[in-house]
């Protein structure tokens, strides 16, 4: 009988496994393939990421420093509106390497992280959860735990198995890479995709990442091809994935709770969820006692206290992507320049630092 079974060893799952193991709990985490693969997420993150990884992993993960962004209403040749800070706004990192570093942290803390283990079903009982697992190479296992943490991404099997509602929306995202080195310190954002955007992210010696996301039903691949054609580049290592937007009213049942993309704990205005998911993981460790199912209500309240306002404001930011082009030009022109905004916290738009820079 484990205290926790963690399904999925991405950043939220590995973070929860590590912190729970550090607190003395018996934790086993299952990853259906190799940790970090296949890649389905951008490596552009805020500098807060370094709070979650060992200092000695930084040099291996770091790829580029970003101090701002150029927003475009049209393609690469359209007028750019520059937003910048004098210090780093964000970093670009090795995204696969991040997952592996966090999983290794969980192992070092005492969690049993097993790759090649696919959860195929689970059953909640009065005093435990019974988890069925398929093992790569053949065979199955039955594992029991007091609670299960569903950290298995936007199309979460755990979520479906226990009947938790789906996210409000699932976007379709694609990305690929140009190996030509580029160490420029800004990203390009194109408000050309329906209800979302396309992007170009320089990754230093690792090349350039191009990506795009849009609602289902849009021909995302064709739009991506038009983006890379406009930049006159050939890309490789094409990746595709789902981006959940809008968490359900509840992300818990009697003995199961969701964290990260499985709970749609993401930024509505970028689709990123690494920092939000790990924030929720830390809340879960602080609030949940596996011997007391009533503490799941504390987790529900706690992660929403941390993130609900940011998610709500993020939806308002995203709504601006669909404004008429003349309004977009007007707004970008008025707001561009030096900023005091944190890329994970839309509430920072109203901070004293940002308002002072805006009105100066």
mmCIF file of C-alpha atoms in Angstrom, residues 33-249:
data_model
loop_
_atom_site.group_PDB
_atom_site.id
_atom_site.type_symbol
_atom_site.label_atom_id
_atom_site.label_comp_id
_atom_site.label_asym_id
_atom_site.label_seq_id
_atom_site.Cartn_x
_atom_site.Cartn_y
_atom_site.Cartn_z
ATOM 1 C CA UNK A 33 7.319 6.025 -22.013
ATOM 2 C CA UNK A 34 10.670 7.655 -21.393
ATOM 3 C CA UNK A 35 10.564 10.758 -19.231
ATOM 4 C CA UNK A 36 10.464 13.895 -21.402
ATOM 5 C CA UNK A 37 9.481 12.169 -24.636
ATOM 6 C CA UNK A 38 7.828 12.785 -26.954
ATOM 7 C CA UNK A 39 8.345 16.537 -26.754
ATOM 8 C CA UNK A 40 5.054 18.423 -26.954
ATOM 9 C CA UNK A 41 5.770 21.696 -25.170
ATOM 10 C CA UNK A 42 7.825 24.837 -25.699
ATOM 11 C CA UNK A 43 10.967 25.447 -23.671
ATOM 12 C CA UNK A 44 10.307 29.179 -23.181
ATOM 13 C CA UNK A 45 9.800 29.716 -19.433
ATOM 14 C CA UNK A 46 10.065 32.442 -16.819
ATOM 15 C CA UNK A 47 13.240 32.718 -14.773
ATOM 16 C CA UNK A 48 11.279 31.311 -11.811
ATOM 17 C CA UNK A 49 12.019 27.862 -13.251
ATOM 18 C CA UNK A 50 15.384 27.848 -11.491
ATOM 19 C CA UNK A 51 13.688 27.627 -8.096
ATOM 20 C CA UNK A 52 12.652 24.071 -8.971
ATOM 21 C CA UNK A 53 15.852 22.519 -10.336
ATOM 22 C CA UNK A 54 19.252 21.868 -8.745
ATOM 23 C CA UNK A 55 21.864 24.567 -9.232
ATOM 24 C CA UNK A 56 24.204 22.125 -10.959
ATOM 25 C CA UNK A 57 21.580 21.388 -13.639
ATOM 26 C CA UNK A 58 21.297 24.987 -14.792
ATOM 27 C CA UNK A 59 24.218 24.998 -17.208
ATOM 28 C CA UNK A 60 22.962 21.850 -18.919
ATOM 29 C CA UNK A 61 19.389 23.162 -19.277
ATOM 30 C CA UNK A 62 19.975 26.823 -20.166
ATOM 31 C CA UNK A 63 19.859 27.749 -23.867
ATOM 32 C CA UNK A 64 19.143 31.481 -24.168
ATOM 33 C CA UNK A 65 18.248 34.659 -22.275
ATOM 34 C CA UNK A 66 15.161 36.610 -23.359
ATOM 35 C CA UNK A 67 14.573 40.245 -22.386
ATOM 36 C CA UNK A 68 11.488 41.034 -24.448
ATOM 37 C CA UNK A 69 9.101 40.298 -27.279
ATOM 38 C CA UNK A 70 8.117 41.800 -30.612
ATOM 39 C CA UNK A 71 4.386 41.564 -31.284
ATOM 40 C CA UNK A 72 3.069 41.504 -34.857
ATOM 41 C CA UNK A 73 -0.498 41.810 -36.079
ATOM 42 C CA UNK A 74 0.679 40.290 -39.368
ATOM 43 C CA UNK A 75 3.560 38.123 -40.569
ATOM 44 C CA UNK A 76 7.351 38.529 -40.253
ATOM 45 C CA UNK A 77 7.385 41.603 -42.487
ATOM 46 C CA UNK A 78 4.713 43.458 -40.521
ATOM 47 C CA UNK A 79 5.448 46.280 -38.102
ATOM 48 C CA UNK A 80 6.793 44.957 -34.781
ATOM 49 C CA UNK A 81 5.710 46.419 -31.428
ATOM 50 C CA UNK A 82 8.515 45.887 -28.924
ATOM 51 C CA UNK A 83 8.025 45.095 -25.252
ATOM 52 C CA UNK A 84 11.167 44.751 -23.153
ATOM 53 C CA UNK A 85 12.843 44.767 -19.763
ATOM 54 C CA UNK A 86 16.395 45.785 -18.957
ATOM 55 C CA UNK A 87 16.876 42.450 -17.192
ATOM 56 C CA UNK A 88 15.887 38.943 -18.302
ATOM 57 C CA UNK A 89 12.162 38.396 -18.714
ATOM 58 C CA UNK A 90 12.516 34.684 -19.373
ATOM 59 C CA UNK A 91 14.875 31.926 -20.415
ATOM 60 C CA UNK A 92 14.812 29.272 -23.092
ATOM 61 C CA UNK A 93 15.708 25.814 -21.793
ATOM 62 C CA UNK A 94 16.150 22.226 -22.892
ATOM 63 C CA UNK A 95 12.576 21.080 -22.361
ATOM 64 C CA UNK A 96 13.293 17.334 -22.464
ATOM 65 C CA UNK A 97 16.250 17.867 -20.145
ATOM 66 C CA UNK A 98 14.009 19.697 -17.674
ATOM 67 C CA UNK A 99 11.665 16.726 -17.351
ATOM 68 C CA UNK A 100 14.573 14.369 -16.811
ATOM 69 C CA UNK A 101 16.221 16.618 -14.231
ATOM 70 C CA UNK A 102 12.993 16.908 -12.234
ATOM 71 C CA UNK A 103 12.384 13.142 -12.388
ATOM 72 C CA UNK A 104 15.920 12.564 -11.118
ATOM 73 C CA UNK A 105 15.208 14.959 -8.231
ATOM 74 C CA UNK A 106 12.171 12.836 -7.352
ATOM 75 C CA UNK A 107 14.268 9.655 -7.409
ATOM 76 C CA UNK A 108 16.957 11.264 -5.259
ATOM 77 C CA UNK A 109 14.269 12.188 -2.716
ATOM 78 C CA UNK A 110 13.160 8.545 -2.470
ATOM 79 C CA UNK A 111 10.243 8.356 -4.920
ATOM 80 C CA UNK A 112 10.067 5.229 -7.096
ATOM 81 C CA UNK A 113 9.833 6.668 -10.648
ATOM 82 C CA UNK A 114 9.152 3.912 -13.203
ATOM 83 C CA UNK A 115 9.379 4.509 -16.929
ATOM 84 C CA UNK A 116 7.625 2.274 -19.448
ATOM 85 C CA UNK A 117 4.617 1.850 -17.154
ATOM 86 C CA UNK A 118 1.196 2.790 -18.554
ATOM 87 C CA UNK A 119 -1.795 3.127 -16.238
ATOM 88 C CA UNK A 120 -4.685 1.351 -17.950
ATOM 89 C CA UNK A 121 -7.364 1.674 -15.290
ATOM 90 C CA UNK A 122 -8.106 2.602 -11.722
ATOM 91 C CA UNK A 123 -10.858 1.910 -9.231
ATOM 92 C CA UNK A 124 -11.638 4.047 -6.208
ATOM 93 C CA UNK A 125 -12.649 2.128 -3.094
ATOM 94 C CA UNK A 126 -13.631 3.294 0.359
ATOM 95 C CA UNK A 127 -10.099 3.078 1.757
ATOM 96 C CA UNK A 128 -7.817 2.929 -1.301
ATOM 97 C CA UNK A 129 -7.384 3.231 -5.041
ATOM 98 C CA UNK A 130 -6.544 0.141 -7.103
ATOM 99 C CA UNK A 131 -4.420 0.957 -10.157
ATOM 100 C CA UNK A 132 -3.871 -1.344 -13.131
ATOM 101 C CA UNK A 133 -0.558 -0.872 -14.948
ATOM 102 C CA UNK A 134 0.750 -2.243 -18.236
ATOM 103 C CA UNK A 135 4.522 -2.699 -18.348
ATOM 104 C CA UNK A 136 6.583 -2.135 -21.488
ATOM 105 C CA UNK A 137 7.821 -5.450 -22.833
ATOM 106 C CA UNK A 138 4.791 -7.326 -21.545
ATOM 107 C CA UNK A 139 2.997 -8.010 -18.313
ATOM 108 C CA UNK A 140 0.702 -6.105 -15.983
ATOM 109 C CA UNK A 141 0.761 -4.995 -12.378
ATOM 110 C CA UNK A 142 -1.868 -4.120 -9.807
ATOM 111 C CA UNK A 143 -0.828 -1.402 -7.393
ATOM 112 C CA UNK A 144 -2.726 0.019 -4.432
ATOM 113 C CA UNK A 145 -2.440 3.464 -2.873
ATOM 114 C CA UNK A 146 -4.291 5.648 -0.441
ATOM 115 C CA UNK A 147 -4.523 8.349 -3.123
ATOM 116 C CA UNK A 148 -3.720 8.912 -6.794
ATOM 117 C CA UNK A 149 -2.279 12.098 -8.288
ATOM 118 C CA UNK A 150 -3.308 12.450 -11.935
ATOM 119 C CA UNK A 151 -0.462 14.339 -13.614
ATOM 120 C CA UNK A 152 -0.909 12.711 -17.012
ATOM 121 C CA UNK A 153 -1.379 15.720 -19.245
ATOM 122 C CA UNK A 154 -4.138 17.399 -21.245
ATOM 123 C CA UNK A 155 -5.838 14.176 -22.392
ATOM 124 C CA UNK A 156 -5.595 12.651 -18.911
ATOM 125 C CA UNK A 157 -6.725 9.051 -18.595
ATOM 126 C CA UNK A 158 -7.062 9.512 -14.841
ATOM 127 C CA UNK A 159 -9.497 12.374 -15.426
ATOM 128 C CA UNK A 160 -11.653 10.218 -17.703
ATOM 129 C CA UNK A 161 -11.526 7.146 -15.459
ATOM 130 C CA UNK A 162 -12.868 8.979 -12.395
ATOM 131 C CA UNK A 163 -15.358 11.178 -14.282
ATOM 132 C CA UNK A 164 -13.876 14.616 -13.650
ATOM 133 C CA UNK A 165 -15.110 17.174 -16.192
ATOM 134 C CA UNK A 166 -12.999 18.040 -19.205
ATOM 135 C CA UNK A 167 -11.249 21.440 -19.498
ATOM 136 C CA UNK A 168 -13.287 24.269 -20.969
ATOM 137 C CA UNK A 169 -11.262 24.117 -24.180
ATOM 138 C CA UNK A 170 -8.495 22.113 -25.830
ATOM 139 C CA UNK A 171 -6.255 23.928 -28.316
ATOM 140 C CA UNK A 172 -4.106 22.208 -30.911
ATOM 141 C CA UNK A 173 -0.467 23.255 -30.806
ATOM 142 C CA UNK A 174 2.415 22.432 -33.153
ATOM 143 C CA UNK A 175 6.094 23.319 -33.111
ATOM 144 C CA UNK A 176 9.308 22.479 -34.953
ATOM 145 C CA UNK A 177 12.907 23.608 -35.046
ATOM 146 C CA UNK A 178 15.410 25.279 -37.327
ATOM 147 C CA UNK A 179 18.915 24.146 -36.274
ATOM 148 C CA UNK A 180 20.557 27.431 -37.312
ATOM 149 C CA UNK A 181 21.932 29.072 -34.107
ATOM 150 C CA UNK A 182 20.306 32.333 -33.006
ATOM 151 C CA UNK A 183 21.121 34.117 -29.759
ATOM 152 C CA UNK A 184 18.899 37.179 -30.150
ATOM 153 C CA UNK A 185 17.267 38.196 -26.869
ATOM 154 C CA UNK A 186 13.659 38.577 -27.996
ATOM 155 C CA UNK A 187 10.827 36.354 -29.188
ATOM 156 C CA UNK A 188 8.442 37.180 -32.033
ATOM 157 C CA UNK A 189 4.703 36.777 -31.441
ATOM 158 C CA UNK A 190 2.256 36.850 -34.362
ATOM 159 C CA UNK A 191 -1.447 37.449 -33.669
ATOM 160 C CA UNK A 192 -2.325 35.644 -36.884
ATOM 161 C CA UNK A 193 -3.751 32.344 -35.578
ATOM 162 C CA UNK A 194 -7.498 32.284 -34.786
ATOM 163 C CA UNK A 195 -8.055 33.086 -31.074
ATOM 164 C CA UNK A 196 -4.390 32.461 -30.278
ATOM 165 C CA UNK A 197 -0.966 33.188 -31.825
ATOM 166 C CA UNK A 198 2.162 31.923 -33.561
ATOM 167 C CA UNK A 199 5.707 32.341 -32.293
ATOM 168 C CA UNK A 200 9.421 32.336 -33.066
ATOM 169 C CA UNK A 201 11.822 31.666 -30.168
ATOM 170 C CA UNK A 202 15.625 31.886 -30.535
ATOM 171 C CA UNK A 203 17.367 29.085 -28.617
ATOM 172 C CA UNK A 204 21.009 30.119 -28.877
ATOM 173 C CA UNK A 205 23.235 27.336 -30.212
ATOM 174 C CA UNK A 206 20.222 24.976 -30.168
ATOM 175 C CA UNK A 207 18.588 26.861 -33.064
ATOM 176 C CA UNK A 208 15.135 28.431 -33.335
ATOM 177 C CA UNK A 209 11.722 27.151 -32.275
ATOM 178 C CA UNK A 210 8.701 27.975 -34.448
ATOM 179 C CA UNK A 211 5.206 27.230 -33.184
ATOM 180 C CA UNK A 212 1.503 27.926 -33.491
ATOM 181 C CA UNK A 213 -1.670 27.039 -31.624
ATOM 182 C CA UNK A 214 -5.350 27.388 -32.516
ATOM 183 C CA UNK A 215 -8.739 25.883 -31.626
ATOM 184 C CA UNK A 216 -9.685 22.454 -32.994
ATOM 185 C CA UNK A 217 -11.066 22.522 -36.503
ATOM 186 C CA UNK A 218 -8.510 25.022 -37.749
ATOM 187 C CA UNK A 219 -5.910 23.651 -40.157
ATOM 188 C CA UNK A 220 -3.032 24.186 -37.762
ATOM 189 C CA UNK A 221 -0.452 22.336 -39.858
ATOM 190 C CA UNK A 222 -1.230 24.436 -42.953
ATOM 191 C CA UNK A 223 -1.020 27.642 -40.915
ATOM 192 C CA UNK A 224 2.302 26.481 -39.485
ATOM 193 C CA UNK A 225 3.638 25.852 -42.980
ATOM 194 C CA UNK A 226 2.639 29.386 -43.988
ATOM 195 C CA UNK A 227 4.472 30.745 -40.932
ATOM 196 C CA UNK A 228 7.737 28.962 -41.720
ATOM 197 C CA UNK A 229 7.419 29.779 -45.419
ATOM 198 C CA UNK A 230 7.112 33.456 -44.514
ATOM 199 C CA UNK A 231 10.315 33.165 -42.476
ATOM 200 C CA UNK A 232 11.900 31.232 -45.352
ATOM 201 C CA UNK A 233 13.123 28.380 -43.138
ATOM 202 C CA UNK A 234 13.046 24.606 -43.238
ATOM 203 C CA UNK A 235 12.238 23.001 -39.898
ATOM 204 C CA UNK A 236 12.754 19.553 -38.401
ATOM 205 C CA UNK A 237 11.591 17.510 -35.396
ATOM 206 C CA UNK A 238 7.929 18.475 -35.860
ATOM 207 C CA UNK A 239 5.882 18.041 -32.646
ATOM 208 C CA UNK A 240 2.171 18.257 -31.956
ATOM 209 C CA UNK A 241 0.160 18.352 -28.746
ATOM 210 C CA UNK A 242 -2.998 19.433 -26.963
ATOM 211 C CA UNK A 243 -3.172 22.577 -24.801
ATOM 212 C CA UNK A 244 -5.915 22.595 -22.122
ATOM 213 C CA UNK A 245 -7.495 25.930 -21.242
ATOM 214 C CA UNK A 246 -9.923 26.523 -18.385
ATOM 215 C CA UNK A 247 -9.959 24.171 -15.355
ATOM 216 C CA UNK A 248 -13.171 22.318 -14.417
ATOM 217 C CA UNK A 249 -15.120 23.295 -11.306
#
